mmCIF file with all atom_site columns, C-alpha atoms in Angstrom:
data_model
loop_
_atom_site.group_PDB
_atom_site.id
_atom_site.type_symbol
_atom_site.label_atom_id
_atom_site.label_alt_id
_atom_site.label_comp_id
_atom_site.label_asym_id
_atom_site.label_entity_id
_atom_site.label_seq_id
_atom_site.pdbx_PDB_ins_code
_atom_site.Cartn_x
_atom_site.Cartn_y
_atom_site.Cartn_z
_atom_site.occupancy
_atom_site.B_iso_or_equiv
_atom_site.pdbx_formal_charge
_atom_site.auth_seq_id
_atom_site.auth_comp_id
_atom_site.auth_asym_id
_atom_site.auth_atom_id
_atom_site.pdbx_PDB_model_num
ATOM 1   C CA . UNK A 1 1   ? 2.250  -19.039 0.822   1.00 78.00 ? 1   UNK A CA 1
ATOM 2   C CA . UNK A 1 2   ? 1.171  -15.339 1.656   1.00 86.00 ? 2   UNK A CA 1
ATOM 3   C CA . UNK A 1 3   ? 2.753  -15.064 5.127   1.00 89.00 ? 3   UNK A CA 1
ATOM 4   C CA . UNK A 1 4   ? 5.961  -16.418 3.458   1.00 88.00 ? 4   UNK A CA 1
ATOM 5   C CA . UNK A 1 5   ? 5.611  -13.371 1.111   1.00 85.00 ? 5   UNK A CA 1
ATOM 6   C CA . UNK A 1 6   ? 5.208  -11.066 3.621   1.00 88.00 ? 6   UNK A CA 1
ATOM 7   C CA . UNK A 1 7   ? 8.397  -12.371 5.867   1.00 89.00 ? 7   UNK A CA 1
ATOM 8   C CA . UNK A 1 8   ? 10.500 -12.686 2.446   1.00 85.00 ? 8   UNK A CA 1
ATOM 9   C CA . UNK A 1 9   ? 8.992  -8.654  2.270   1.00 81.00 ? 9   UNK A CA 1
ATOM 10  C CA . UNK A 1 10  ? 9.717  -7.339  5.808   1.00 84.00 ? 10  UNK A CA 1
ATOM 11  C CA . UNK A 1 11  ? 12.993 -8.908  5.725   1.00 85.00 ? 11  UNK A CA 1
ATOM 12  C CA . UNK A 1 12  ? 13.977 -7.581  2.243   1.00 81.00 ? 12  UNK A CA 1
ATOM 13  C CA . UNK A 1 13  ? 13.069 -4.141  2.794   1.00 76.00 ? 13  UNK A CA 1
ATOM 14  C CA . UNK A 1 14  ? 14.662 -3.853  6.087   1.00 79.00 ? 14  UNK A CA 1
ATOM 15  C CA . UNK A 1 15  ? 17.791 -5.664  4.506   1.00 79.00 ? 15  UNK A CA 1
ATOM 16  C CA . UNK A 1 16  ? 17.873 -3.215  1.424   1.00 74.00 ? 16  UNK A CA 1
ATOM 17  C CA . UNK A 1 17  ? 17.077 -0.080  3.696   1.00 70.00 ? 17  UNK A CA 1
ATOM 18  C CA . UNK A 1 18  ? 20.130 -1.033  5.649   1.00 73.00 ? 18  UNK A CA 1
ATOM 19  C CA . UNK A 1 19  ? 22.183 -0.577  2.442   1.00 71.00 ? 19  UNK A CA 1
ATOM 20  C CA . UNK A 1 20  ? 22.414 -4.278  2.367   1.00 74.00 ? 20  UNK A CA 1
ATOM 21  C CA . UNK A 1 21  ? 21.582 -4.548  -1.097  1.00 69.00 ? 21  UNK A CA 1
ATOM 22  C CA . UNK A 1 22  ? 17.153 -6.149  -0.546  1.00 64.00 ? 22  UNK A CA 1
ATOM 23  C CA . UNK A 1 23  ? 17.037 -6.117  -4.460  1.00 68.00 ? 23  UNK A CA 1
ATOM 24  C CA . UNK A 1 24  ? 19.423 -8.704  -5.717  1.00 79.00 ? 24  UNK A CA 1
ATOM 25  C CA . UNK A 1 25  ? 17.868 -10.699 -2.693  1.00 84.00 ? 25  UNK A CA 1
ATOM 26  C CA . UNK A 1 26  ? 14.133 -10.137 -3.796  1.00 84.00 ? 26  UNK A CA 1
ATOM 27  C CA . UNK A 1 27  ? 15.470 -11.131 -7.712  1.00 88.00 ? 27  UNK A CA 1
ATOM 28  C CA . UNK A 1 28  ? 17.018 -14.607 -5.970  1.00 87.00 ? 28  UNK A CA 1
ATOM 29  C CA . UNK A 1 29  ? 13.476 -15.112 -3.773  1.00 88.00 ? 29  UNK A CA 1
ATOM 30  C CA . UNK A 1 30  ? 11.382 -14.546 -7.263  1.00 89.00 ? 30  UNK A CA 1
ATOM 31  C CA . UNK A 1 31  ? 13.420 -16.967 -9.391  1.00 91.00 ? 31  UNK A CA 1
ATOM 32  C CA . UNK A 1 32  ? 13.894 -20.154 -6.350  1.00 90.00 ? 32  UNK A CA 1
ATOM 33  C CA . UNK A 1 33  ? 11.282 -19.354 -4.336  1.00 89.00 ? 33  UNK A CA 1
ATOM 34  C CA . UNK A 1 34  ? 8.128  -17.846 -6.293  1.00 91.00 ? 34  UNK A CA 1
ATOM 35  C CA . UNK A 1 35  ? 9.495  -19.529 -9.665  1.00 91.00 ? 35  UNK A CA 1
ATOM 36  C CA . UNK A 1 36  ? 9.070  -16.418 -11.607 1.00 92.00 ? 36  UNK A CA 1
ATOM 37  C CA . UNK A 1 37  ? 11.175 -15.736 -14.849 1.00 92.00 ? 37  UNK A CA 1
ATOM 38  C CA . UNK A 1 38  ? 14.100 -14.219 -14.667 1.00 87.00 ? 38  UNK A CA 1
ATOM 39  C CA . UNK A 1 39  ? 12.695 -11.156 -16.197 1.00 87.00 ? 39  UNK A CA 1
ATOM 40  C CA . UNK A 1 40  ? 9.663  -10.616 -14.776 1.00 92.00 ? 40  UNK A CA 1
ATOM 41  C CA . UNK A 1 41  ? 11.858 -11.005 -11.245 1.00 90.00 ? 41  UNK A CA 1
ATOM 42  C CA . UNK A 1 42  ? 14.228 -7.983  -12.366 1.00 88.00 ? 42  UNK A CA 1
ATOM 43  C CA . UNK A 1 43  ? 10.824 -5.816  -13.635 1.00 89.00 ? 43  UNK A CA 1
ATOM 44  C CA . UNK A 1 44  ? 9.403  -6.443  -10.019 1.00 88.00 ? 44  UNK A CA 1
ATOM 45  C CA . UNK A 1 45  ? 13.071 -5.386  -8.675  1.00 86.00 ? 45  UNK A CA 1
ATOM 46  C CA . UNK A 1 46  ? 12.706 -2.339  -10.586 1.00 84.00 ? 46  UNK A CA 1
ATOM 47  C CA . UNK A 1 47  ? 8.916  -1.628  -9.567  1.00 87.00 ? 47  UNK A CA 1
ATOM 48  C CA . UNK A 1 48  ? 10.247 -2.222  -5.695  1.00 81.00 ? 48  UNK A CA 1
ATOM 49  C CA . UNK A 1 49  ? 13.040 -0.149  -5.981  1.00 80.00 ? 49  UNK A CA 1
ATOM 50  C CA . UNK A 1 50  ? 11.353 2.919   -7.175  1.00 83.00 ? 50  UNK A CA 1
ATOM 51  C CA . UNK A 1 51  ? 9.280  3.391   -4.311  1.00 81.00 ? 51  UNK A CA 1
ATOM 52  C CA . UNK A 1 52  ? 12.166 1.934   -1.882  1.00 76.00 ? 52  UNK A CA 1
ATOM 53  C CA . UNK A 1 53  ? 13.750 4.722   -3.354  1.00 78.00 ? 53  UNK A CA 1
ATOM 54  C CA . UNK A 1 54  ? 11.221 7.348   -3.585  1.00 82.00 ? 54  UNK A CA 1
ATOM 55  C CA . UNK A 1 55  ? 10.976 7.023   0.600   1.00 80.00 ? 55  UNK A CA 1
ATOM 56  C CA . UNK A 1 56  ? 14.211 7.697   0.553   1.00 78.00 ? 56  UNK A CA 1
ATOM 57  C CA . UNK A 1 57  ? 14.486 10.310  -1.741  1.00 79.00 ? 57  UNK A CA 1
ATOM 58  C CA . UNK A 1 58  ? 11.707 12.334  0.018   1.00 82.00 ? 58  UNK A CA 1
ATOM 59  C CA . UNK A 1 59  ? 13.723 11.858  3.806   1.00 81.00 ? 59  UNK A CA 1
ATOM 60  C CA . UNK A 1 60  ? 16.681 13.315  1.781   1.00 78.00 ? 60  UNK A CA 1
ATOM 61  C CA . UNK A 1 61  ? 14.978 16.215  0.540   1.00 78.00 ? 61  UNK A CA 1
ATOM 62  C CA . UNK A 1 62  ? 13.478 17.189  3.917   1.00 83.00 ? 62  UNK A CA 1
ATOM 63  C CA . UNK A 1 63  ? 16.396 17.476  5.132   1.00 83.00 ? 63  UNK A CA 1
ATOM 64  C CA . UNK A 1 64  ? 18.324 18.856  2.558   1.00 75.00 ? 64  UNK A CA 1
ATOM 65  C CA . UNK A 1 65  ? 20.704 17.324  2.065   1.00 75.00 ? 65  UNK A CA 1
ATOM 66  C CA . UNK A 1 66  ? 20.453 16.689  -2.122  1.00 76.00 ? 66  UNK A CA 1
ATOM 67  C CA . UNK A 1 67  ? 20.960 19.218  -4.369  1.00 82.00 ? 67  UNK A CA 1
ATOM 68  C CA . UNK A 1 68  ? 17.305 19.754  -6.430  1.00 81.00 ? 68  UNK A CA 1
ATOM 69  C CA . UNK A 1 69  ? 20.122 20.842  -9.786  1.00 87.00 ? 69  UNK A CA 1
ATOM 70  C CA . UNK A 1 70  ? 22.253 17.075  -9.021  1.00 86.00 ? 70  UNK A CA 1
ATOM 71  C CA . UNK A 1 71  ? 19.241 15.285  -8.451  1.00 82.00 ? 71  UNK A CA 1
ATOM 72  C CA . UNK A 1 72  ? 17.443 16.448  -12.582 1.00 90.00 ? 72  UNK A CA 1
ATOM 73  C CA . UNK A 1 73  ? 20.477 15.374  -13.647 1.00 92.00 ? 73  UNK A CA 1
ATOM 74  C CA . UNK A 1 74  ? 20.597 12.066  -12.426 1.00 90.00 ? 74  UNK A CA 1
ATOM 75  C CA . UNK A 1 75  ? 17.222 11.742  -12.808 1.00 89.00 ? 75  UNK A CA 1
ATOM 76  C CA . UNK A 1 76  ? 17.411 12.120  -16.606 1.00 94.00 ? 76  UNK A CA 1
ATOM 77  C CA . UNK A 1 77  ? 20.635 10.084  -17.048 1.00 95.00 ? 77  UNK A CA 1
ATOM 78  C CA . UNK A 1 78  ? 18.950 7.745   -14.878 1.00 93.00 ? 78  UNK A CA 1
ATOM 79  C CA . UNK A 1 79  ? 15.828 7.653   -17.177 1.00 94.00 ? 79  UNK A CA 1
ATOM 80  C CA . UNK A 1 80  ? 17.685 7.049   -20.702 1.00 96.00 ? 80  UNK A CA 1
ATOM 81  C CA . UNK A 1 81  ? 19.852 4.384   -19.064 1.00 95.00 ? 81  UNK A CA 1
ATOM 82  C CA . UNK A 1 82  ? 16.787 2.786   -17.619 1.00 90.00 ? 82  UNK A CA 1
ATOM 83  C CA . UNK A 1 83  ? 15.171 2.328   -21.144 1.00 93.00 ? 83  UNK A CA 1
ATOM 84  C CA . UNK A 1 84  ? 18.507 1.264   -22.341 1.00 93.00 ? 84  UNK A CA 1
ATOM 85  C CA . UNK A 1 85  ? 18.903 -0.838  -20.574 1.00 88.00 ? 85  UNK A CA 1
ATOM 86  C CA . UNK A 1 86  ? 15.579 -2.582  -20.448 1.00 87.00 ? 86  UNK A CA 1
ATOM 87  C CA . UNK A 1 87  ? 16.122 -2.620  -24.598 1.00 90.00 ? 87  UNK A CA 1
ATOM 88  C CA . UNK A 1 88  ? 19.090 -4.569  -23.934 1.00 87.00 ? 88  UNK A CA 1
ATOM 89  C CA . UNK A 1 89  ? 17.367 -6.850  -21.191 1.00 80.00 ? 89  UNK A CA 1
ATOM 90  C CA . UNK A 1 90  ? 14.703 -8.265  -24.038 1.00 85.00 ? 90  UNK A CA 1
ATOM 91  C CA . UNK A 1 91  ? 17.201 -8.804  -26.371 1.00 89.00 ? 91  UNK A CA 1
ATOM 92  C CA . UNK A 1 92  ? 19.411 -11.223 -24.565 1.00 87.00 ? 92  UNK A CA 1
ATOM 93  C CA . UNK A 1 93  ? 18.554 -14.584 -23.634 1.00 89.00 ? 93  UNK A CA 1
ATOM 94  C CA . UNK A 1 94  ? 17.084 -14.775 -20.183 1.00 84.00 ? 94  UNK A CA 1
ATOM 95  C CA . UNK A 1 95  ? 18.768 -17.566 -19.415 1.00 88.00 ? 95  UNK A CA 1
ATOM 96  C CA . UNK A 1 96  ? 22.226 -15.910 -19.940 1.00 88.00 ? 96  UNK A CA 1
ATOM 97  C CA . UNK A 1 97  ? 20.907 -12.997 -18.129 1.00 82.00 ? 97  UNK A CA 1
ATOM 98  C CA . UNK A 1 98  ? 20.074 -14.972 -15.084 1.00 84.00 ? 98  UNK A CA 1
ATOM 99  C CA . UNK A 1 99  ? 23.737 -16.803 -15.079 1.00 91.00 ? 99  UNK A CA 1
ATOM 100 C CA . UNK A 1 100 ? 25.653 -13.046 -15.812 1.00 90.00 ? 100 UNK A CA 1
ATOM 101 C CA . UNK A 1 101 ? 23.251 -11.980 -12.866 1.00 87.00 ? 101 UNK A CA 1
ATOM 102 C CA . UNK A 1 102 ? 24.262 -14.678 -10.796 1.00 91.00 ? 102 UNK A CA 1
ATOM 103 C CA . UNK A 1 103 ? 27.931 -14.809 -11.239 1.00 95.00 ? 103 UNK A CA 1
ATOM 104 C CA . UNK A 1 104 ? 27.644 -10.768 -10.570 1.00 94.00 ? 104 UNK A CA 1
ATOM 105 C CA . UNK A 1 105 ? 26.494 -11.552 -7.169  1.00 92.00 ? 105 UNK A CA 1
ATOM 106 C CA . UNK A 1 106 ? 29.092 -14.553 -6.651  1.00 94.00 ? 106 UNK A CA 1
ATOM 107 C CA . UNK A 1 107 ? 32.150 -11.934 -7.667  1.00 95.00 ? 107 UNK A CA 1
ATOM 108 C CA . UNK A 1 108 ? 30.322 -9.073  -5.457  1.00 94.00 ? 108 UNK A CA 1
ATOM 109 C CA . UNK A 1 109 ? 29.650 -11.292 -2.486  1.00 92.00 ? 109 UNK A CA 1
ATOM 110 C CA . UNK A 1 110 ? 33.369 -12.818 -2.830  1.00 93.00 ? 110 UNK A CA 1
ATOM 111 C CA . UNK A 1 111 ? 34.740 -9.070  -3.158  1.00 93.00 ? 111 UNK A CA 1
ATOM 112 C CA . UNK A 1 112 ? 33.250 -8.487  -0.188  1.00 91.00 ? 112 UNK A CA 1
ATOM 113 C CA . UNK A 1 113 ? 34.068 -11.167 1.898   1.00 91.00 ? 113 UNK A CA 1
ATOM 114 C CA . UNK A 1 114 ? 38.023 -10.623 1.135   1.00 91.00 ? 114 UNK A CA 1
ATOM 115 C CA . UNK A 1 115 ? 36.950 -6.835  2.145   1.00 89.00 ? 115 UNK A CA 1
ATOM 116 C CA . UNK A 1 116 ? 35.882 -7.621  5.598   1.00 86.00 ? 116 UNK A CA 1
ATOM 117 C CA . UNK A 1 117 ? 38.252 -10.440 6.396   1.00 86.00 ? 117 UNK A CA 1
ATOM 118 C CA . UNK A 1 118 ? 41.456 -8.281  5.481   1.00 84.00 ? 118 UNK A CA 1
ATOM 119 C CA . UNK A 1 119 ? 40.077 -5.246  7.388   1.00 77.00 ? 119 UNK A CA 1
ATOM 120 C CA . UNK A 1 120 ? 40.023 -6.979  10.871  1.00 64.00 ? 120 UNK A CA 1
ATOM 121 C CA . UNK A 1 121 ? 43.798 -7.776  10.540  1.00 62.00 ? 121 UNK A CA 1
ATOM 122 C CA . UNK A 1 122 ? 44.650 -3.790  9.857   1.00 60.00 ? 122 UNK A CA 1
ATOM 123 C CA . UNK A 1 123 ? 46.704 -2.477  12.778  1.00 54.00 ? 123 UNK A CA 1
ATOM 124 C CA . UNK A 1 124 ? 44.749 -0.124  14.324  1.00 60.00 ? 124 UNK A CA 1
ATOM 125 C CA . UNK A 1 125 ? 46.938 3.367   16.035  1.00 60.00 ? 125 UNK A CA 1
ATOM 126 C CA . UNK A 1 126 ? 45.918 5.606   18.327  1.00 58.00 ? 126 UNK A CA 1
ATOM 127 C CA . UNK A 1 127 ? 46.233 9.506   17.655  1.00 63.00 ? 127 UNK A CA 1
ATOM 128 C CA . UNK A 1 128 ? 50.451 9.008   18.584  1.00 66.00 ? 128 UNK A CA 1
ATOM 129 C CA . UNK A 1 129 ? 51.126 6.091   15.456  1.00 62.00 ? 129 UNK A CA 1
ATOM 130 C CA . UNK A 1 130 ? 51.500 3.566   17.787  1.00 63.00 ? 130 UNK A CA 1
ATOM 131 C CA . UNK A 1 131 ? 49.616 0.297   18.142  1.00 60.00 ? 131 UNK A CA 1
ATOM 132 C CA . UNK A 1 132 ? 46.902 -0.166  20.580  1.00 55.00 ? 132 UNK A CA 1
#
């Protein structure tokens, strides 16, 4: 099982690095394959995200793409929201959280699918406004 966990971690890390949403996939992997309860899977997902976002933050800060003032502002509100979100997650039935999370993933996937299917149907124009 360690090999499967390692392969899953590498794949989910790569998907997360490409912006595909490896965190949501991590929760699915943990709940379906590893039989971890929903709240624990979400906590592990947040733990994973801390390290992934810290690495991304380091890269962006070294390239000077994130102003420090905005970073402090967003961090303060993010920590506050995380506290209240954790309190809300503990107050709600885990089965309900699992169903809501699954529904959110289905809706988000459906929206992404529709956007991708309709994006290919838009006519491409050259610089003179003519189709090519």
